[in-house]
Coordinates of C-alpha atoms in Angstrom, one line a residue:
Chain A
M10 CA 36.4 22.6 -0.2
M11 CA 35.0 26.3 0.4
Q12 CA 38.4 27.7 1.4
G13 CA 38.9 31.3 2.1
Q14 CA 39.7 32.0 -1.4
S15 CA 36.3 30.6 -2.8
V16 CA 34.1 33.0 -1.0
S17 CA 34.2 36.8 -0.7
Q18 CA 32.6 38.8 1.9
V19 CA 30.6 41.8 1.1
E20 CA 28.6 44.6 2.7
I21 CA 25.1 44.7 1.6
Q22 CA 21.5 45.9 2.3
K23 CA 19.0 43.5 3.1
F24 CA 15.2 44.2 2.4
R25 CA 12.6 42.4 4.4
G26 CA 9.3 44.0 3.1
T27 CA 10.2 47.7 3.0
V28 CA 12.6 47.5 6.1
L29 CA 16.3 48.0 5.2
C30 CA 19.2 47.0 7.1
P31 CA 22.7 46.8 6.6
A32 CA 24.4 43.2 6.5
E33 CA 27.2 41.3 5.6
D34 CA 26.7 38.6 2.8
V35 CA 29.1 35.9 1.4
L36 CA 29.3 35.4 -2.3
A37 CA 30.8 32.5 -4.3
V38 CA 34.0 33.6 -6.0
E39 CA 34.0 33.8 -9.7
E40 CA 37.3 34.2 -11.4
P41 CA 38.9 33.1 -14.7
L42 CA 41.1 30.0 -14.8
E43 CA 43.6 29.5 -17.9
I44 CA 44.7 26.0 -18.6
R45 CA 47.9 25.9 -20.4
L46 CA 49.3 22.9 -21.9
G47 CA 53.1 22.1 -22.3
F48 CA 53.7 19.4 -25.0
T49 CA 56.2 18.0 -27.3
Q50 CA 56.1 18.4 -31.1
D51 CA 58.7 17.5 -33.5
G52 CA 61.2 17.2 -30.7
A53 CA 60.7 20.6 -29.5
R54 CA 58.8 21.4 -26.2
L55 CA 55.9 24.1 -26.7
H56 CA 53.0 25.3 -24.6
R57 CA 50.0 27.2 -25.5
S58 CA 46.6 28.0 -23.7
V59 CA 43.8 25.6 -24.6
S60 CA 41.1 27.0 -22.1
I61 CA 39.9 30.0 -20.1
T62 CA 36.8 29.2 -17.8
M63 CA 35.1 31.1 -15.3
R64 CA 35.4 29.1 -12.1
T65 CA 35.3 29.2 -8.4
P66 CA 39.1 28.9 -7.2
G67 CA 39.8 25.6 -5.2
D68 CA 40.5 22.4 -6.6
D69 CA 42.0 24.1 -9.6
L70 CA 44.4 21.0 -10.6
D71 CA 41.7 18.7 -10.4
L72 CA 39.6 21.0 -12.7
A73 CA 42.4 21.2 -15.3
A74 CA 42.9 17.5 -15.2
G75 CA 39.4 16.7 -15.5
F76 CA 38.8 19.2 -18.3
L77 CA 41.5 17.8 -20.5
F78 CA 40.1 14.2 -19.8
T79 CA 36.3 15.0 -20.2
E80 CA 37.1 16.8 -23.4
S81 CA 39.2 14.0 -24.8
I82 CA 42.4 15.9 -25.0
I83 CA 44.0 13.4 -22.8
C84 CA 42.8 9.6 -22.2
S85 CA 44.7 8.8 -19.1
R86 CA 46.4 10.2 -16.0
D87 CA 49.7 8.6 -17.2
Q88 CA 49.7 11.3 -20.0
I89 CA 50.2 14.1 -17.5
A90 CA 53.9 14.6 -16.5
S91 CA 53.2 17.4 -14.1
I92 CA 50.4 19.8 -13.3
R93 CA 50.8 23.0 -11.1
H94 CA 49.9 26.7 -10.8
C95 CA 51.9 29.0 -12.4
G96 CA 51.7 32.8 -13.2
R97 CA 51.7 35.7 -10.6
P98 CA 49.2 35.7 -7.7
V99 CA 46.4 38.3 -8.3
G100 CA 44.7 40.6 -5.7
E101 CA 44.4 40.5 -2.0
T102 CA 43.8 36.7 -1.8
K103 CA 46.8 36.0 -3.9
L104 CA 44.8 33.9 -6.3
Q105 CA 46.9 32.1 -8.8
N106 CA 44.6 31.8 -12.1
V107 CA 46.8 29.8 -14.5
V108 CA 47.2 26.1 -14.2
R109 CA 50.2 24.6 -16.2
V110 CA 49.8 20.9 -17.4
D111 CA 52.8 19.4 -18.9
L112 CA 52.3 16.3 -20.8
S113 CA 54.5 13.3 -21.2
P114 CA 56.9 13.3 -24.0
E115 CA 55.3 10.6 -26.0
V116 CA 51.9 12.0 -25.9
A117 CA 50.7 13.0 -29.3
I118 CA 47.8 15.6 -28.9
D119 CA 44.9 16.4 -31.5
F120 CA 45.1 20.3 -31.6
S121 CA 41.7 20.5 -34.0
R122 CA 39.9 19.1 -30.9
I123 CA 41.2 21.7 -28.9
E124 CA 40.6 24.5 -31.2
R125 CA 37.3 23.5 -32.0
H126 CA 35.4 22.7 -28.9
F127 CA 33.8 19.2 -29.7
Y128 CA 30.4 20.1 -30.3
T129 CA 31.3 23.4 -32.1
S130 CA 33.1 21.2 -34.8
S131 CA 29.9 19.3 -35.7
S132 CA 28.5 21.9 -38.4
C133 CA 27.5 18.9 -40.5
G134 CA 25.2 17.8 -37.6
V135 CA 23.6 21.1 -37.4
C136 CA 22.3 21.2 -40.7
G137 CA 22.1 17.5 -41.8
K138 CA 22.1 14.4 -39.6
S139 CA 20.3 14.4 -36.1
S140 CA 22.3 16.2 -33.7
L141 CA 23.4 13.3 -31.6
E142 CA 24.6 11.3 -34.4
A143 CA 26.7 14.2 -35.6
L144 CA 28.1 15.2 -32.2
D145 CA 31.5 14.1 -32.5
L146 CA 32.1 12.1 -29.3
A147 CA 35.7 11.3 -29.1
G148 CA 37.1 7.9 -29.2
N149 CA 33.8 6.5 -30.4
P150 CA 32.9 5.3 -26.9
S151 CA 30.6 2.1 -26.5
P152 CA 27.5 1.9 -24.5
L153 CA 27.7 1.2 -20.9
V154 CA 26.9 -2.6 -20.1
D155 CA 27.1 -3.9 -16.6
D156 CA 25.2 -5.5 -13.7
F157 CA 25.1 -2.4 -11.7
R158 CA 22.1 -2.2 -9.8
V159 CA 20.7 0.6 -7.3
R160 CA 17.7 0.5 -4.9
P161 CA 15.1 3.1 -5.0
E162 CA 15.4 3.7 -1.2
T163 CA 19.1 4.4 -1.8
I164 CA 18.2 7.0 -4.5
H165 CA 15.5 8.7 -2.1
R166 CA 18.5 9.3 0.4
L167 CA 20.9 11.1 -2.0
P168 CA 19.5 14.7 -2.0
A169 CA 19.6 14.9 1.6
A170 CA 23.0 13.5 1.8
L171 CA 23.9 16.2 -0.8
R172 CA 22.4 19.0 1.2
E173 CA 24.0 17.9 4.4
A174 CA 27.3 17.9 2.8
Q175 CA 26.7 21.2 1.2
A176 CA 25.6 22.8 4.2
V177 CA 29.1 22.7 5.6
F178 CA 30.7 24.1 2.6
D179 CA 28.3 26.3 0.6
Q180 CA 27.3 29.4 2.5
T181 CA 26.7 31.2 -0.7
G182 CA 23.9 29.6 -2.1
G183 CA 25.4 30.4 -5.4
L184 CA 27.3 27.1 -6.3
H185 CA 26.3 24.2 -8.5
A186 CA 27.2 20.9 -6.6
C187 CA 27.9 17.3 -8.1
A188 CA 28.7 14.3 -5.7
L189 CA 29.8 10.8 -6.3
F190 CA 28.1 7.9 -4.3
D191 CA 28.4 4.2 -4.2
A192 CA 25.6 2.0 -4.5
Q193 CA 24.8 2.2 -0.6
A194 CA 24.5 6.0 -1.0
N195 CA 27.9 6.5 0.9
L196 CA 29.4 9.8 -0.3
L197 CA 32.5 9.5 -2.0
S198 CA 33.3 12.9 -3.2
L199 CA 31.6 16.3 -3.6
K200 CA 32.8 19.2 -5.8
E201 CA 31.1 22.8 -6.1
D202 CA 31.5 25.5 -8.5
V203 CA 29.8 28.7 -9.9
G204 CA 29.9 26.8 -13.4
R205 CA 28.3 23.3 -13.3
H206 CA 30.6 21.9 -15.9
N207 CA 33.4 23.0 -13.8
A208 CA 32.1 21.1 -10.7
L209 CA 31.8 18.0 -12.7
D210 CA 35.5 18.5 -14.3
K211 CA 36.7 18.9 -10.8
L212 CA 35.0 15.7 -9.4
I213 CA 36.1 13.5 -12.3
G214 CA 39.6 15.1 -12.5
A215 CA 40.2 14.4 -8.7
E216 CA 39.1 10.7 -9.4
L217 CA 41.4 10.7 -12.4
R218 CA 44.3 11.8 -10.7
Q219 CA 44.1 9.2 -7.9
G220 CA 43.6 6.4 -10.5
R221 CA 40.0 5.7 -9.9
V222 CA 38.6 6.3 -13.5
P223 CA 36.6 4.6 -15.0
L224 CA 33.8 5.4 -12.6
D225 CA 31.9 2.1 -12.8
E226 CA 29.4 1.2 -10.1
K227 CA 29.0 4.8 -9.0
V228 CA 26.2 7.3 -9.0
L229 CA 26.7 10.9 -9.8
L230 CA 24.2 13.3 -8.3
L231 CA 23.9 16.6 -9.9
S232 CA 22.3 19.7 -7.9
G233 CA 20.5 21.1 -10.8
R234 CA 19.6 20.5 -14.3
A235 CA 21.3 17.6 -16.5
S236 CA 22.5 19.2 -19.8
F237 CA 24.0 17.1 -22.7
E238 CA 27.4 18.6 -21.8
L239 CA 27.2 17.2 -18.4
L240 CA 26.1 13.7 -19.7
Q241 CA 29.0 13.7 -22.1
K242 CA 31.3 14.2 -19.2
A243 CA 30.0 11.5 -17.2
L244 CA 30.3 9.2 -20.4
V245 CA 33.7 9.8 -20.8
A246 CA 34.2 8.9 -17.1
R247 CA 32.1 5.9 -17.5
I248 CA 29.7 6.7 -15.1
P249 CA 26.6 4.3 -15.5
F250 CA 24.0 6.2 -13.2
V251 CA 23.5 10.0 -13.2
A252 CA 20.7 11.3 -11.0
A253 CA 19.7 15.0 -11.4
V254 CA 17.6 17.1 -8.7
G255 CA 16.6 19.1 -11.7
A256 CA 15.0 18.4 -15.1
P257 CA 17.1 16.8 -18.0
S258 CA 17.3 18.3 -21.4
S259 CA 16.0 16.5 -24.3
L260 CA 19.6 15.8 -25.8
A261 CA 20.9 14.6 -22.3
A262 CA 18.3 12.0 -22.5
D263 CA 19.0 11.1 -25.9
L264 CA 22.7 10.6 -25.2
A265 CA 21.8 8.6 -22.0
R266 CA 19.6 6.3 -24.1
R267 CA 22.1 5.7 -26.8
Y268 CA 25.0 4.8 -24.4
N269 CA 22.7 3.0 -21.8
I270 CA 23.2 5.5 -18.9
T271 CA 20.6 5.4 -16.3
L272 CA 19.2 9.0 -16.2
L273 CA 17.0 10.3 -13.6
G274 CA 15.4 13.6 -12.9
F275 CA 13.6 15.4 -10.3
V276 CA 15.1 13.4 -7.5
R277 CA 13.5 14.8 -4.5
E278 CA 11.0 14.5 -1.8
G279 CA 10.8 10.8 -2.0
R280 CA 10.2 10.8 -5.8
F281 CA 12.2 10.6 -9.2
N282 CA 11.6 10.1 -12.7
V283 CA 13.4 7.5 -14.9
Y284 CA 14.4 8.6 -18.3
T285 CA 16.7 5.9 -19.6
A286 CA 18.1 2.5 -18.8
P287 CA 15.6 1.7 -15.9
E288 CA 16.9 -1.8 -15.5
R289 CA 19.5 -0.6 -13.0
I290 CA 17.0 0.0 -10.5
T291 CA 15.9 -2.8 -8.5
V292 CA 12.4 -2.8 -7.9
Chain B
M5 CA 7.1 30.8 -26.5
M6 CA 7.2 27.5 -25.7
Q7 CA 6.3 26.0 -29.2
G8 CA 6.0 22.5 -30.3
Q9 CA 9.6 22.6 -31.4
S10 CA 10.8 23.6 -27.8
V11 CA 9.5 20.6 -26.0
S12 CA 9.9 16.8 -26.6
Q13 CA 7.3 14.3 -25.0
V14 CA 9.0 11.2 -23.9
E15 CA 7.9 8.0 -22.1
I16 CA 9.2 7.7 -18.5
Q17 CA 8.9 5.6 -15.3
K18 CA 7.9 7.5 -12.3
F19 CA 8.9 6.4 -8.7
R20 CA 6.8 7.6 -5.9
G21 CA 8.7 6.1 -2.9
T22 CA 9.1 2.3 -4.3
V23 CA 6.1 2.5 -6.3
L24 CA 6.7 2.6 -10.0
C25 CA 4.4 3.8 -12.9
P26 CA 4.8 4.4 -16.6
A27 CA 4.0 8.0 -17.4
E28 CA 4.7 10.6 -19.9
D29 CA 6.9 13.6 -19.5
V30 CA 7.8 16.8 -21.5
L31 CA 11.7 17.6 -21.8
A32 CA 13.0 21.0 -22.8
V33 CA 14.6 20.6 -26.1
E34 CA 18.4 21.1 -26.4
E35 CA 19.9 21.4 -29.8
P36 CA 22.7 23.0 -31.4
L37 CA 22.4 26.5 -33.0
E38 CA 25.0 27.7 -35.5
I39 CA 25.2 31.5 -36.2
R40 CA 26.8 32.3 -39.7
L41 CA 27.9 35.8 -40.4
G42 CA 27.7 37.3 -43.9
F43 CA 30.1 40.0 -44.5
T44 CA 31.9 42.3 -47.1
Q45 CA 35.8 42.2 -47.0
D46 CA 38.0 43.8 -49.5
G47 CA 34.7 44.2 -51.9
A48 CA 34.1 40.3 -51.7
R49 CA 31.1 38.9 -49.9
L50 CA 32.4 36.1 -47.4
H51 CA 30.6 34.2 -44.7
R52 CA 31.7 32.2 -41.8
S53 CA 30.5 30.5 -38.6
V54 CA 30.9 32.6 -35.6
S55 CA 29.3 30.5 -32.8
I56 CA 27.5 27.0 -32.0
T57 CA 25.6 27.2 -29.1
M58 CA 23.3 24.6 -27.4
R59 CA 20.1 26.2 -27.2
T60 CA 16.3 25.6 -26.8
P61 CA 14.7 26.1 -30.3
G62 CA 12.3 29.1 -30.6
D63 CA 13.3 32.8 -30.9
D64 CA 16.3 31.7 -33.1
L65 CA 16.5 35.2 -34.9
D66 CA 16.5 37.1 -31.5
L67 CA 19.0 34.9 -30.1
A68 CA 21.4 35.4 -33.0
A69 CA 21.0 39.2 -33.0
G70 CA 21.4 39.3 -29.4
F71 CA 24.5 37.1 -29.3
L72 CA 26.2 39.3 -31.9
F73 CA 25.0 42.4 -30.0
T74 CA 25.9 41.4 -26.4
E75 CA 29.3 39.9 -27.6
S76 CA 29.9 43.5 -29.3
I77 CA 30.4 41.9 -32.6
I78 CA 27.8 44.5 -33.9
C79 CA 26.6 47.5 -32.3
S80 CA 23.3 48.4 -33.8
R81 CA 20.5 46.9 -35.4
D82 CA 21.2 48.9 -38.6
Q83 CA 24.3 47.0 -39.1
I84 CA 22.1 43.8 -39.7
A85 CA 20.9 43.6 -43.3
S86 CA 18.9 40.4 -43.1
I87 CA 18.8 37.5 -40.6
R88 CA 17.0 34.2 -41.5
H89 CA 17.2 30.5 -40.9
C90 CA 19.3 28.6 -43.6
G91 CA 20.3 24.8 -44.0
R92 CA 18.3 21.7 -44.1
P93 CA 15.5 21.0 -41.7
V94 CA 16.6 18.2 -39.2
G95 CA 14.6 15.4 -37.5
E96 CA 11.0 14.8 -37.3
T97 CA 10.2 18.3 -36.2
K98 CA 12.0 19.8 -39.0
L99 CA 14.1 21.8 -36.9
Q100 CA 16.4 24.5 -38.5
N101 CA 19.6 24.7 -36.7
V102 CA 21.4 27.5 -38.5
V103 CA 20.7 31.1 -38.5
R104 CA 22.6 33.3 -41.3
V105 CA 23.0 36.8 -40.5
D106 CA 24.0 39.3 -43.3
L107 CA 25.7 42.4 -42.2
S108 CA 25.2 45.6 -44.3
P109 CA 28.0 46.2 -46.7
E110 CA 29.8 49.1 -44.8
V111 CA 30.0 47.2 -41.4
A112 CA 33.6 46.5 -40.6
I113 CA 33.9 43.6 -38.0
D114 CA 36.6 42.8 -35.7
F115 CA 37.4 39.2 -36.0
S116 CA 39.8 39.0 -33.3
R117 CA 36.8 39.5 -31.2
I118 CA 34.9 36.6 -32.6
E119 CA 37.8 34.2 -32.7
R120 CA 38.7 34.7 -29.0
H121 CA 35.6 35.2 -26.9
F122 CA 35.9 38.1 -25.1
Y123 CA 37.0 37.1 -21.5
T124 CA 39.2 34.1 -23.1
S125 CA 41.4 36.9 -24.6
S126 CA 42.2 38.3 -21.5
S127 CA 45.3 36.3 -20.6
C128 CA 47.0 39.3 -19.2
G129 CA 44.3 39.7 -16.5
V130 CA 44.5 36.0 -15.6
C131 CA 48.1 36.4 -14.6
G132 CA 48.4 40.0 -13.6
K133 CA 46.1 42.9 -13.2
S134 CA 42.6 42.3 -11.2
S135 CA 40.3 40.2 -13.4
L136 CA 37.7 42.9 -13.8
E137 CA 40.3 45.4 -15.1
A138 CA 41.7 43.0 -17.5
L139 CA 38.3 41.7 -18.8
D140 CA 38.2 43.4 -22.1
L141 CA 34.9 45.0 -22.0
A142 CA 34.3 46.1 -25.6
G143 CA 33.8 49.7 -26.4
N144 CA 34.9 50.9 -23.2
P145 CA 31.4 51.3 -21.6
S146 CA 30.7 54.2 -19.3
P147 CA 28.9 53.6 -15.9
L148 CA 25.2 53.8 -16.0
V149 CA 24.0 57.1 -14.4
D150 CA 20.1 57.9 -14.2
D151 CA 17.4 59.0 -12.0
F152 CA 15.7 55.5 -12.4
R153 CA 13.8 54.5 -9.2
V154 CA 11.9 51.5 -8.2
R155 CA 10.0 50.8 -5.1
P156 CA 10.7 47.7 -2.8
E157 CA 7.0 46.8 -3.2
T158 CA 7.4 46.5 -6.9
I159 CA 10.5 44.3 -6.5
H160 CA 8.7 41.9 -4.1
R161 CA 5.9 41.4 -7.0
L162 CA 8.6 40.4 -9.8
P163 CA 9.1 36.6 -8.7
A164 CA 5.2 35.9 -8.9
A165 CA 4.9 37.7 -12.1
L166 CA 7.6 35.6 -13.4
R167 CA 6.3 32.5 -12.2
E168 CA 2.7 33.2 -13.5
A169 CA 4.4 33.9 -16.7
Q170 CA 6.5 30.8 -16.9
A171 CA 3.5 28.6 -15.8
V172 CA 2.1 29.1 -19.2
F173 CA 5.1 28.4 -21.0
D174 CA 7.5 26.0 -19.2
Q175 CA 5.9 22.6 -18.6
T176 CA 9.4 21.1 -18.4
G177 CA 10.8 22.8 -15.3
G178 CA 14.1 22.6 -17.2
L179 CA 14.3 26.3 -18.4
H180 CA 16.2 29.2 -17.3
A181 CA 14.0 32.2 -17.8
C182 CA 14.8 36.1 -18.1
A183 CA 12.1 38.8 -18.1
L184 CA 12.0 42.5 -18.4
F185 CA 9.8 44.8 -16.5
D186 CA 9.0 48.5 -16.3
A187 CA 9.2 50.3 -12.9
Q188 CA 5.7 49.3 -12.0
A189 CA 6.4 45.5 -12.4
N190 CA 4.7 45.4 -15.8
L191 CA 5.9 42.3 -17.8
L192 CA 7.5 43.6 -21.1
S193 CA 9.1 40.3 -22.3
L194 CA 10.0 36.9 -21.2
K195 CA 12.4 34.3 -22.8
E196 CA 13.4 31.0 -21.7
D197 CA 16.2 28.6 -22.8
V198 CA 18.1 25.6 -21.3
G199 CA 21.1 28.1 -21.3
R200 CA 20.6 31.1 -19.2
H201 CA 23.0 33.1 -21.6
N202 CA 20.7 32.3 -24.4
A203 CA 17.5 33.3 -22.7
L204 CA 19.2 36.7 -21.9
D205 CA 20.4 36.9 -25.8
K206 CA 17.0 36.1 -27.0
L207 CA 15.6 38.8 -24.7
I208 CA 18.1 41.4 -25.7
G209 CA 18.0 40.6 -29.5
A210 CA 14.1 40.8 -29.5
E211 CA 14.3 44.2 -28.1
L212 CA 17.4 45.2 -30.5
R213 CA 15.3 44.0 -33.4
Q214 CA 12.5 46.2 -32.5
G215 CA 14.6 49.3 -31.9
R216 CA 14.1 49.5 -28.0
V217 CA 17.8 49.3 -27.1
P218 CA 19.3 51.0 -24.9
L219 CA 17.1 49.4 -22.3
D220 CA 17.3 52.2 -19.8
E221 CA 14.3 52.5 -17.3
K222 CA 14.0 48.7 -17.3
V223 CA 14.4 45.9 -14.6
L224 CA 15.8 42.5 -15.5
L225 CA 14.9 39.5 -13.5
L226 CA 16.9 36.5 -13.9
S227 CA 15.2 33.0 -12.6
G228 CA 18.5 31.7 -11.2
R229 CA 22.0 33.1 -10.2
A230 CA 23.7 36.1 -11.6
S231 CA 27.1 35.5 -13.2
F232 CA 29.6 37.6 -14.6
E233 CA 28.6 36.8 -18.2
L234 CA 24.8 37.9 -17.6
L235 CA 25.7 41.1 -16.1
Q236 CA 28.2 42.0 -19.0
K237 CA 25.3 41.3 -21.3
A238 CA 23.0 43.6 -19.2
L239 CA 25.7 46.3 -19.6
V240 CA 26.0 46.1 -23.2
A241 CA 22.2 46.7 -23.4
R242 CA 22.5 49.6 -20.7
I243 CA 20.0 47.8 -18.4
P244 CA 20.4 49.6 -15.2
F245 CA 18.6 47.2 -12.6
V246 CA 19.3 43.4 -12.6
A247 CA 17.3 41.3 -10.0
A248 CA 18.1 37.6 -9.4
V249 CA 16.1 35.0 -7.8
G250 CA 19.2 33.3 -7.1
A251 CA 22.7 34.4 -5.7
P252 CA 25.1 36.7 -7.4
S253 CA 28.9 35.6 -7.9
S254 CA 31.7 38.0 -6.8
L255 CA 32.6 38.8 -10.4
A256 CA 29.2 39.9 -11.0
A257 CA 28.9 42.1 -8.1
D258 CA 32.2 43.7 -9.1
L259 CA 31.1 44.5 -12.5
A260 CA 28.0 46.0 -11.1
R261 CA 29.6 48.2 -8.7
R262 CA 32.1 49.4 -11.3
Y263 CA 29.1 50.3 -13.9
N264 CA 26.8 51.5 -11.3
I265 CA 24.1 48.9 -12.1
T266 CA 21.8 47.8 -9.3
L267 CA 22.0 44.2 -8.5
L268 CA 19.8 42.3 -6.3
G269 CA 19.9 38.7 -5.2
F270 CA 17.6 36.1 -3.5
V271 CA 14.8 38.2 -4.5
R272 CA 11.8 36.0 -3.2
E273 CA 9.2 35.6 -0.5
G274 CA 9.2 39.4 0.5
R275 CA 12.8 39.7 0.7
F276 CA 15.9 40.8 -1.3
N277 CA 19.5 41.6 -0.7
V278 CA 21.0 44.8 -2.4
Y279 CA 24.5 44.2 -3.5
T280 CA 25.5 47.4 -5.5
A281 CA 23.9 50.9 -6.3
P282 CA 21.0 50.9 -3.6
E283 CA 20.2 54.4 -4.4
R284 CA 17.7 53.2 -7.2
I285 CA 15.7 51.8 -4.6
T286 CA 13.2 54.4 -3.2
V287 CA 12.9 53.8 0.7

């Protein structure tokens, strides 16, 4: 996952107390990725840019697919006819910073959704209704109802499993990670990025492209905090169980409660807090 | 800073090992803030929404002013005629989630800059030139040249000073912080938010509104990682010295090198790394 193009070696100075020594360090690469969408309108093939995000190179196709899916611009992998890098390679590492996604001819897309990022369109909510009601969650999703259960002992094992896997990939300390596990704490997928929303889009996009969405009976572990945006993406992928090493925000907990997602925070050192849907934890 | 509306009390379950106990917890509030701009065009007063960001309530006016300034929509506090909350209060806490900023009649604003967030407009850079060259930094800023110097002993004191100040305000563990210090490690300002770009906009906006920008001879401490976006905001406010408790990204270091900002990473436990402009550190 951390390939050559994902890290950048630099000459630095290290201070230990007041002692200075020259050293080398490895930084997580942050570069723009443009996602261009090719689509059919009134019989004509058109294309346009739908997003530019600052991301860590690697898994770009997964990121593009995941972004389109979690932002509800597409609703299945069948709607993607092709997905590939395009544009000229940039810089010494020959990075390609544009991904072109061509949709199947029969797909109709809602450009109002693309133009106004979903929660930026909820101006009524900002000044009137409660924020969560007004947040225009695409496709009117239903709450997650299932018999999925996880044991507390399993949850306690997740942070170490993530750290172990990250130690292999992240030499920079600058990456957010998200990981997918089954109910026995087996690691199914790990993705990293300077942007945590990108890490999750990469993870969900890879699952989508392999036909494994909806992600029921899976546990998502976030290396940092749980924001509204991350919970919204998990909901679209139908992940019933989200565990964060850091704290959740109030709106993340509100969304989890409303859609019956089990949300854990501060999962570390043999402890965790359960914010919503505790029934999925077997005591 | 952490007022009643910035935190939300919830009932949770705590697991310690396999032992469960009901408890109360405090979450950082995450709510949308809409920034509306009032301006004059062809003699008529118009207004429109320019941004909706997910923020922690508190210091909303500073956030709005800081956003407009660091995104180069305005270039001085004199351009702001008035700034105030508007719209109906929301929910139990009577939150107001809209800030209206009225610009002075003579101010001409560039709406292409607002419509396409500055680095989302750099499509040429994505496929051609190096990213940093192509990133359309507004106003063609000059590198920072000064005699500002900081001692390593001073830098080692910053994380503890931040933690001490945060302990008073952040009961949630869910907030990013940024703090402004002078060269003697005196804390001048501390702002917190669920979004780190919001925390920095609040800090810079508060200084702007009090007429203290440019922020030369100041040290900015970031509680987490240093991304390109944060360095770009620091550059607009002319902060010469940025210290991060976490890792910088490659593009953050590129920007710091190009504009001669001193960038430190991993500032903790008596150590730090110097990525750029080490001459501002007195050995």
